[in-house]
């Protein structure tokens, strides 16, 4: 992997980091042995900035370009975010209702316990009534459990150049 810039990141389809490269796995590096690389990365990805700095950690994370696109939040070098699972809140659910249609006709069964759909005068019908039900009449639903929030993916390795041409600013 010749002619790389120092700190350049490449995706490789094999299971090892080539000579002069390291996995983008967040590992701490000694500043004293990697001064040029530290001058480019600083502590954007971790480390104490005195004796260590960290390489980017792209394990389980999708890279994102820094800056602010139209209508989007500004993103900074080294910033992380997102979540692999999410629990929806009621405020995040689509607007909907739980309509209940009933017959306005009286029933001849005073004890509806254990009944499903009745027959004769006990049948639920689609004719809408005008009764307002109390908030306790319809129970809350849902299990309050998180669901997967991960985009489709293909696993490859991200490697960063520990050696190479020092990039010049334009």
PDB file of C-alpha atoms in Angstrom:
ATOM      1  CA  UNK A   1       0.000   0.000   0.000  1.00  0.00           C
ATOM      2  CA  UNK A   2       2.475   2.566  -1.273  1.00  0.00           C
ATOM      3  CA  UNK A   3       2.239   6.320  -1.720  1.00  0.00           C
ATOM      4  CA  UNK A   4      -0.115   6.858   1.174  1.00  0.00           C
ATOM      5  CA  UNK A   5      -0.419  10.002   3.230  1.00  0.00           C
ATOM      6  CA  UNK A   6       0.433   9.734   6.904  1.00  0.00           C
ATOM      7  CA  UNK A   7      -2.892   9.173   8.774  1.00  0.00           C
ATOM      8  CA  UNK A   8      -4.703   8.184   5.573  1.00  0.00           C
ATOM      9  CA  UNK A   9      -7.484   5.673   6.240  1.00  0.00           C
ATOM     10  CA  UNK A  10      -8.231   2.864   3.808  1.00  0.00           C
ATOM     11  CA  UNK A  11     -10.744   0.039   3.820  1.00  0.00           C
ATOM     12  CA  UNK A  12      -9.279  -3.442   3.330  1.00  0.00           C
ATOM     13  CA  UNK A  13     -11.123  -6.736   2.808  1.00  0.00           C
ATOM     14  CA  UNK A  14      -8.594  -8.885   4.675  1.00  0.00           C
ATOM     15  CA  UNK A  15      -8.086  -9.667   8.358  1.00  0.00           C
ATOM     16  CA  UNK A  16      -4.797  -7.917   9.143  1.00  0.00           C
ATOM     17  CA  UNK A  17      -3.296  -4.438   9.077  1.00  0.00           C
ATOM     18  CA  UNK A  18      -0.444  -4.258   6.528  1.00  0.00           C
ATOM     19  CA  UNK A  19       3.066  -3.297   7.615  1.00  0.00           C
ATOM     20  CA  UNK A  20       3.166   0.419   8.452  1.00  0.00           C
ATOM     21  CA  UNK A  21      -0.586   0.514   9.055  1.00  0.00           C
ATOM     22  CA  UNK A  22      -2.786  -0.093  12.125  1.00  0.00           C
ATOM     23  CA  UNK A  23      -6.431  -0.959  12.621  1.00  0.00           C
ATOM     24  CA  UNK A  24      -8.763   1.956  13.339  1.00  0.00           C
ATOM     25  CA  UNK A  25      -9.731   0.377  16.650  1.00  0.00           C
ATOM     26  CA  UNK A  26      -9.151   3.223  19.098  1.00  0.00           C
ATOM     27  CA  UNK A  27      -5.814   1.918  20.333  1.00  0.00           C
ATOM     28  CA  UNK A  28      -3.596   4.285  22.307  1.00  0.00           C
ATOM     29  CA  UNK A  29      -0.302   5.239  20.689  1.00  0.00           C
ATOM     30  CA  UNK A  30       2.786   6.725  22.366  1.00  0.00           C
ATOM     31  CA  UNK A  31       3.322  10.327  21.270  1.00  0.00           C
ATOM     32  CA  UNK A  32       7.106   9.961  21.673  1.00  0.00           C
ATOM     33  CA  UNK A  33       7.223   7.333  18.895  1.00  0.00           C
ATOM     34  CA  UNK A  34       4.576   8.901  16.619  1.00  0.00           C
ATOM     35  CA  UNK A  35       5.079  12.678  16.777  1.00  0.00           C
ATOM     36  CA  UNK A  36       4.147  13.356  13.140  1.00  0.00           C
ATOM     37  CA  UNK A  37       0.974  11.266  13.386  1.00  0.00           C
ATOM     38  CA  UNK A  38       0.079  12.964  16.687  1.00  0.00           C
ATOM     39  CA  UNK A  39       0.504  16.374  15.018  1.00  0.00           C
ATOM     40  CA  UNK A  40      -2.284  15.392  12.607  1.00  0.00           C
ATOM     41  CA  UNK A  41      -4.662  13.559  14.962  1.00  0.00           C
ATOM     42  CA  UNK A  42      -4.060  15.294  18.298  1.00  0.00           C
ATOM     43  CA  UNK A  43      -6.451  14.023  20.951  1.00  0.00           C
ATOM     44  CA  UNK A  44      -9.511  14.136  18.670  1.00  0.00           C
ATOM     45  CA  UNK A  45     -10.009  10.399  19.188  1.00  0.00           C
ATOM     46  CA  UNK A  46      -8.763  10.100  22.772  1.00  0.00           C
ATOM     47  CA  UNK A  47      -5.565   9.890  24.779  1.00  0.00           C
ATOM     48  CA  UNK A  48      -4.176  12.249  27.391  1.00  0.00           C
ATOM     49  CA  UNK A  49      -2.219  14.462  24.960  1.00  0.00           C
ATOM     50  CA  UNK A  50       0.871  14.210  27.188  1.00  0.00           C
ATOM     51  CA  UNK A  51       2.154  10.726  26.513  1.00  0.00           C
ATOM     52  CA  UNK A  52      -0.625   9.094  24.450  1.00  0.00           C
ATOM     53  CA  UNK A  53      -3.152   9.737  21.711  1.00  0.00           C
ATOM     54  CA  UNK A  54      -5.756   7.399  20.235  1.00  0.00           C
ATOM     55  CA  UNK A  55      -6.338   6.221  16.709  1.00  0.00           C
ATOM     56  CA  UNK A  56      -9.886   6.580  15.369  1.00  0.00           C
ATOM     57  CA  UNK A  57     -12.204   3.754  16.458  1.00  0.00           C
ATOM     58  CA  UNK A  58     -14.380   2.672  13.548  1.00  0.00           C
ATOM     59  CA  UNK A  59     -15.496  -0.595  15.154  1.00  0.00           C
ATOM     60  CA  UNK A  60     -19.268  -0.651  14.845  1.00  0.00           C
ATOM     61  CA  UNK A  61     -19.383   2.942  13.589  1.00  0.00           C
ATOM     62  CA  UNK A  62     -19.984   4.513  10.194  1.00  0.00           C
ATOM     63  CA  UNK A  63     -17.624   7.357   9.239  1.00  0.00           C
ATOM     64  CA  UNK A  64     -19.133  10.797   8.646  1.00  0.00           C
ATOM     65  CA  UNK A  65     -17.587  13.855   6.974  1.00  0.00           C
ATOM     66  CA  UNK A  66     -17.097  16.879   9.244  1.00  0.00           C
ATOM     67  CA  UNK A  67     -19.057  20.060   8.701  1.00  0.00           C
ATOM     68  CA  UNK A  68     -22.681  21.040   8.356  1.00  0.00           C
ATOM     69  CA  UNK A  69     -24.768  20.036   5.373  1.00  0.00           C
ATOM     70  CA  UNK A  70     -27.937  21.926   4.427  1.00  0.00           C
ATOM     71  CA  UNK A  71     -30.543  21.430   7.147  1.00  0.00           C
ATOM     72  CA  UNK A  72     -28.195  19.275   9.232  1.00  0.00           C
ATOM     73  CA  UNK A  73     -26.356  19.644  12.528  1.00  0.00           C
ATOM     74  CA  UNK A  74     -22.679  20.590  12.479  1.00  0.00           C
ATOM     75  CA  UNK A  75     -20.278  17.676  13.040  1.00  0.00           C
ATOM     76  CA  UNK A  76     -16.703  17.900  14.309  1.00  0.00           C
ATOM     77  CA  UNK A  77     -13.588  15.733  13.854  1.00  0.00           C
ATOM     78  CA  UNK A  78     -13.641  12.989  16.502  1.00  0.00           C
ATOM     79  CA  UNK A  79     -17.330  13.425  17.362  1.00  0.00           C
ATOM     80  CA  UNK A  80     -19.307  10.229  17.902  1.00  0.00           C
ATOM     81  CA  UNK A  81     -23.036   9.648  17.966  1.00  0.00           C
ATOM     82  CA  UNK A  82     -25.906   7.384  17.120  1.00  0.00           C
ATOM     83  CA  UNK A  83     -27.246   4.292  18.809  1.00  0.00           C
ATOM     84  CA  UNK A  84     -27.558   0.641  17.834  1.00  0.00           C
ATOM     85  CA  UNK A  85     -31.001   0.367  19.440  1.00  0.00           C
ATOM     86  CA  UNK A  86     -33.799   2.815  20.202  1.00  0.00           C
ATOM     87  CA  UNK A  87     -36.909   2.755  22.379  1.00  0.00           C
ATOM     88  CA  UNK A  88     -39.649   4.888  20.850  1.00  0.00           C
ATOM     89  CA  UNK A  89     -41.405   7.353  23.107  1.00  0.00           C
ATOM     90  CA  UNK A  90     -45.113   8.050  22.761  1.00  0.00           C
ATOM     91  CA  UNK A  91     -44.289  11.511  21.360  1.00  0.00           C
ATOM     92  CA  UNK A  92     -42.271   9.853  18.548  1.00  0.00           C
ATOM     93  CA  UNK A  93     -45.059   7.530  17.419  1.00  0.00           C
ATOM     94  CA  UNK A  94     -47.158   8.473  14.396  1.00  0.00           C
ATOM     95  CA  UNK A  95     -50.430  10.212  15.224  1.00  0.00           C
ATOM     96  CA  UNK A  96     -53.199   7.624  15.398  1.00  0.00           C
ATOM     97  CA  UNK A  97     -56.300   6.720  17.365  1.00  0.00           C
ATOM     98  CA  UNK A  98     -57.918   3.640  18.776  1.00  0.00           C
ATOM     99  CA  UNK A  99     -61.468   4.131  17.555  1.00  0.00           C
ATOM    100  CA  UNK A 100     -64.168   1.890  18.965  1.00  0.00           C
ATOM    101  CA  UNK A 101     -67.539   1.571  17.264  1.00  0.00           C
ATOM    102  CA  UNK A 102     -70.466   0.152  19.227  1.00  0.00           C
ATOM    103  CA  UNK A 103     -74.158  -0.410  18.831  1.00  0.00           C
ATOM    104  CA  UNK A 104     -76.524   2.140  20.333  1.00  0.00           C
ATOM    105  CA  UNK A 105     -79.033  -0.699  20.898  1.00  0.00           C
ATOM    106  CA  UNK A 106     -79.396  -2.039  24.414  1.00  0.00           C
ATOM    107  CA  UNK A 107     -78.007  -5.463  25.218  1.00  0.00           C
ATOM    108  CA  UNK A 108     -80.026  -8.130  26.967  1.00  0.00           C
ATOM    109  CA  UNK A 109     -76.910  -9.539  28.668  1.00  0.00           C
ATOM    110  CA  UNK A 110     -76.080  -7.776  31.932  1.00  0.00           C
ATOM    111  CA  UNK A 111     -72.857  -9.721  32.535  1.00  0.00           C
ATOM    112  CA  UNK A 112     -70.528  -9.564  29.493  1.00  0.00           C
ATOM    113  CA  UNK A 113     -67.631 -11.240  31.368  1.00  0.00           C
ATOM    114  CA  UNK A 114     -65.856 -13.839  29.230  1.00  0.00           C
ATOM    115  CA  UNK A 115     -67.831 -13.023  26.092  1.00  0.00           C
ATOM    116  CA  UNK A 116     -66.231 -12.293  22.771  1.00  0.00           C
ATOM    117  CA  UNK A 117     -68.547 -11.436  19.920  1.00  0.00           C
ATOM    118  CA  UNK A 118     -72.075 -12.085  20.998  1.00  0.00           C
ATOM    119  CA  UNK A 119     -75.105 -12.997  18.970  1.00  0.00           C
ATOM    120  CA  UNK A 120     -78.447 -11.305  18.535  1.00  0.00           C
ATOM    121  CA  UNK A 121     -78.603  -8.176  20.718  1.00  0.00           C
ATOM    122  CA  UNK A 122     -74.984  -8.743  21.924  1.00  0.00           C
ATOM    123  CA  UNK A 123     -73.246  -8.173  18.564  1.00  0.00           C
ATOM    124  CA  UNK A 124     -70.809  -5.267  18.135  1.00  0.00           C
ATOM    125  CA  UNK A 125     -71.736  -3.391  15.001  1.00  0.00           C
ATOM    126  CA  UNK A 126     -69.989  -0.774  12.890  1.00  0.00           C
ATOM    127  CA  UNK A 127     -72.597   1.922  13.466  1.00  0.00           C
ATOM    128  CA  UNK A 128     -70.763   4.699  15.295  1.00  0.00           C
ATOM    129  CA  UNK A 129     -72.101   5.749  18.664  1.00  0.00           C
ATOM    130  CA  UNK A 130     -71.673   9.092  20.375  1.00  0.00           C
ATOM    131  CA  UNK A 131     -70.428   7.999  23.809  1.00  0.00           C
ATOM    132  CA  UNK A 132     -67.122   9.402  25.043  1.00  0.00           C
ATOM    133  CA  UNK A 133     -64.968   6.817  26.772  1.00  0.00           C
ATOM    134  CA  UNK A 134     -62.809   7.707  29.752  1.00  0.00           C
ATOM    135  CA  UNK A 135     -58.997   7.563  29.396  1.00  0.00           C
ATOM    136  CA  UNK A 136     -58.931   4.368  31.463  1.00  0.00           C
ATOM    137  CA  UNK A 137     -61.190   2.614  28.922  1.00  0.00           C
ATOM    138  CA  UNK A 138     -58.349   1.893  26.498  1.00  0.00           C
ATOM    139  CA  UNK A 139     -55.197   0.454  28.020  1.00  0.00           C
ATOM    140  CA  UNK A 140     -51.731   1.525  26.916  1.00  0.00           C
ATOM    141  CA  UNK A 141     -49.993  -0.894  24.575  1.00  0.00           C
ATOM    142  CA  UNK A 142     -46.405  -1.755  23.757  1.00  0.00           C
ATOM    143  CA  UNK A 143     -43.599  -3.440  25.595  1.00  0.00           C
ATOM    144  CA  UNK A 144     -41.314  -0.407  26.021  1.00  0.00           C
ATOM    145  CA  UNK A 145     -38.490  -2.461  24.504  1.00  0.00           C
ATOM    146  CA  UNK A 146     -35.717  -1.104  22.280  1.00  0.00           C
ATOM    147  CA  UNK A 147     -35.609  -2.139  18.632  1.00  0.00           C
ATOM    148  CA  UNK A 148     -32.642  -2.512  16.299  1.00  0.00           C
ATOM    149  CA  UNK A 149     -31.584   0.767  14.695  1.00  0.00           C
ATOM    150  CA  UNK A 150     -28.651  -0.487  12.603  1.00  0.00           C
ATOM    151  CA  UNK A 151     -28.376   0.205   8.896  1.00  0.00           C
ATOM    152  CA  UNK A 152     -27.446  -2.716   6.630  1.00  0.00           C
ATOM    153  CA  UNK A 153     -23.690  -3.294   6.659  1.00  0.00           C
ATOM    154  CA  UNK A 154     -20.748  -5.248   5.269  1.00  0.00           C
ATOM    155  CA  UNK A 155     -17.844  -5.789   7.644  1.00  0.00           C
ATOM    156  CA  UNK A 156     -14.372  -4.833   6.382  1.00  0.00           C
ATOM    157  CA  UNK A 157     -11.324  -3.454   8.185  1.00  0.00           C
ATOM    158  CA  UNK A 158     -10.391   0.219   8.344  1.00  0.00           C
ATOM    159  CA  UNK A 159      -6.632   0.805   8.584  1.00  0.00           C
ATOM    160  CA  UNK A 160      -4.717   4.032   9.220  1.00  0.00           C
ATOM    161  CA  UNK A 161      -1.254   4.754   7.798  1.00  0.00           C
ATOM    162  CA  UNK A 162       1.400   5.030  10.519  1.00  0.00           C
ATOM    163  CA  UNK A 163       3.972   5.983   7.878  1.00  0.00           C
ATOM    164  CA  UNK A 164       3.696   7.994   4.708  1.00  0.00           C
ATOM    165  CA  UNK A 165       3.954  11.409   3.121  1.00  0.00           C
ATOM    166  CA  UNK A 166       3.037  14.221   5.500  1.00  0.00           C
ATOM    167  CA  UNK A 167      -0.042  15.884   3.942  1.00  0.00           C
ATOM    168  CA  UNK A 168       0.348  19.527   2.950  1.00  0.00           C
ATOM    169  CA  UNK A 169      -2.505  21.994   3.400  1.00  0.00           C
ATOM    170  CA  UNK A 170      -3.891  23.669   0.291  1.00  0.00           C
TER     171      UNK A 170
END
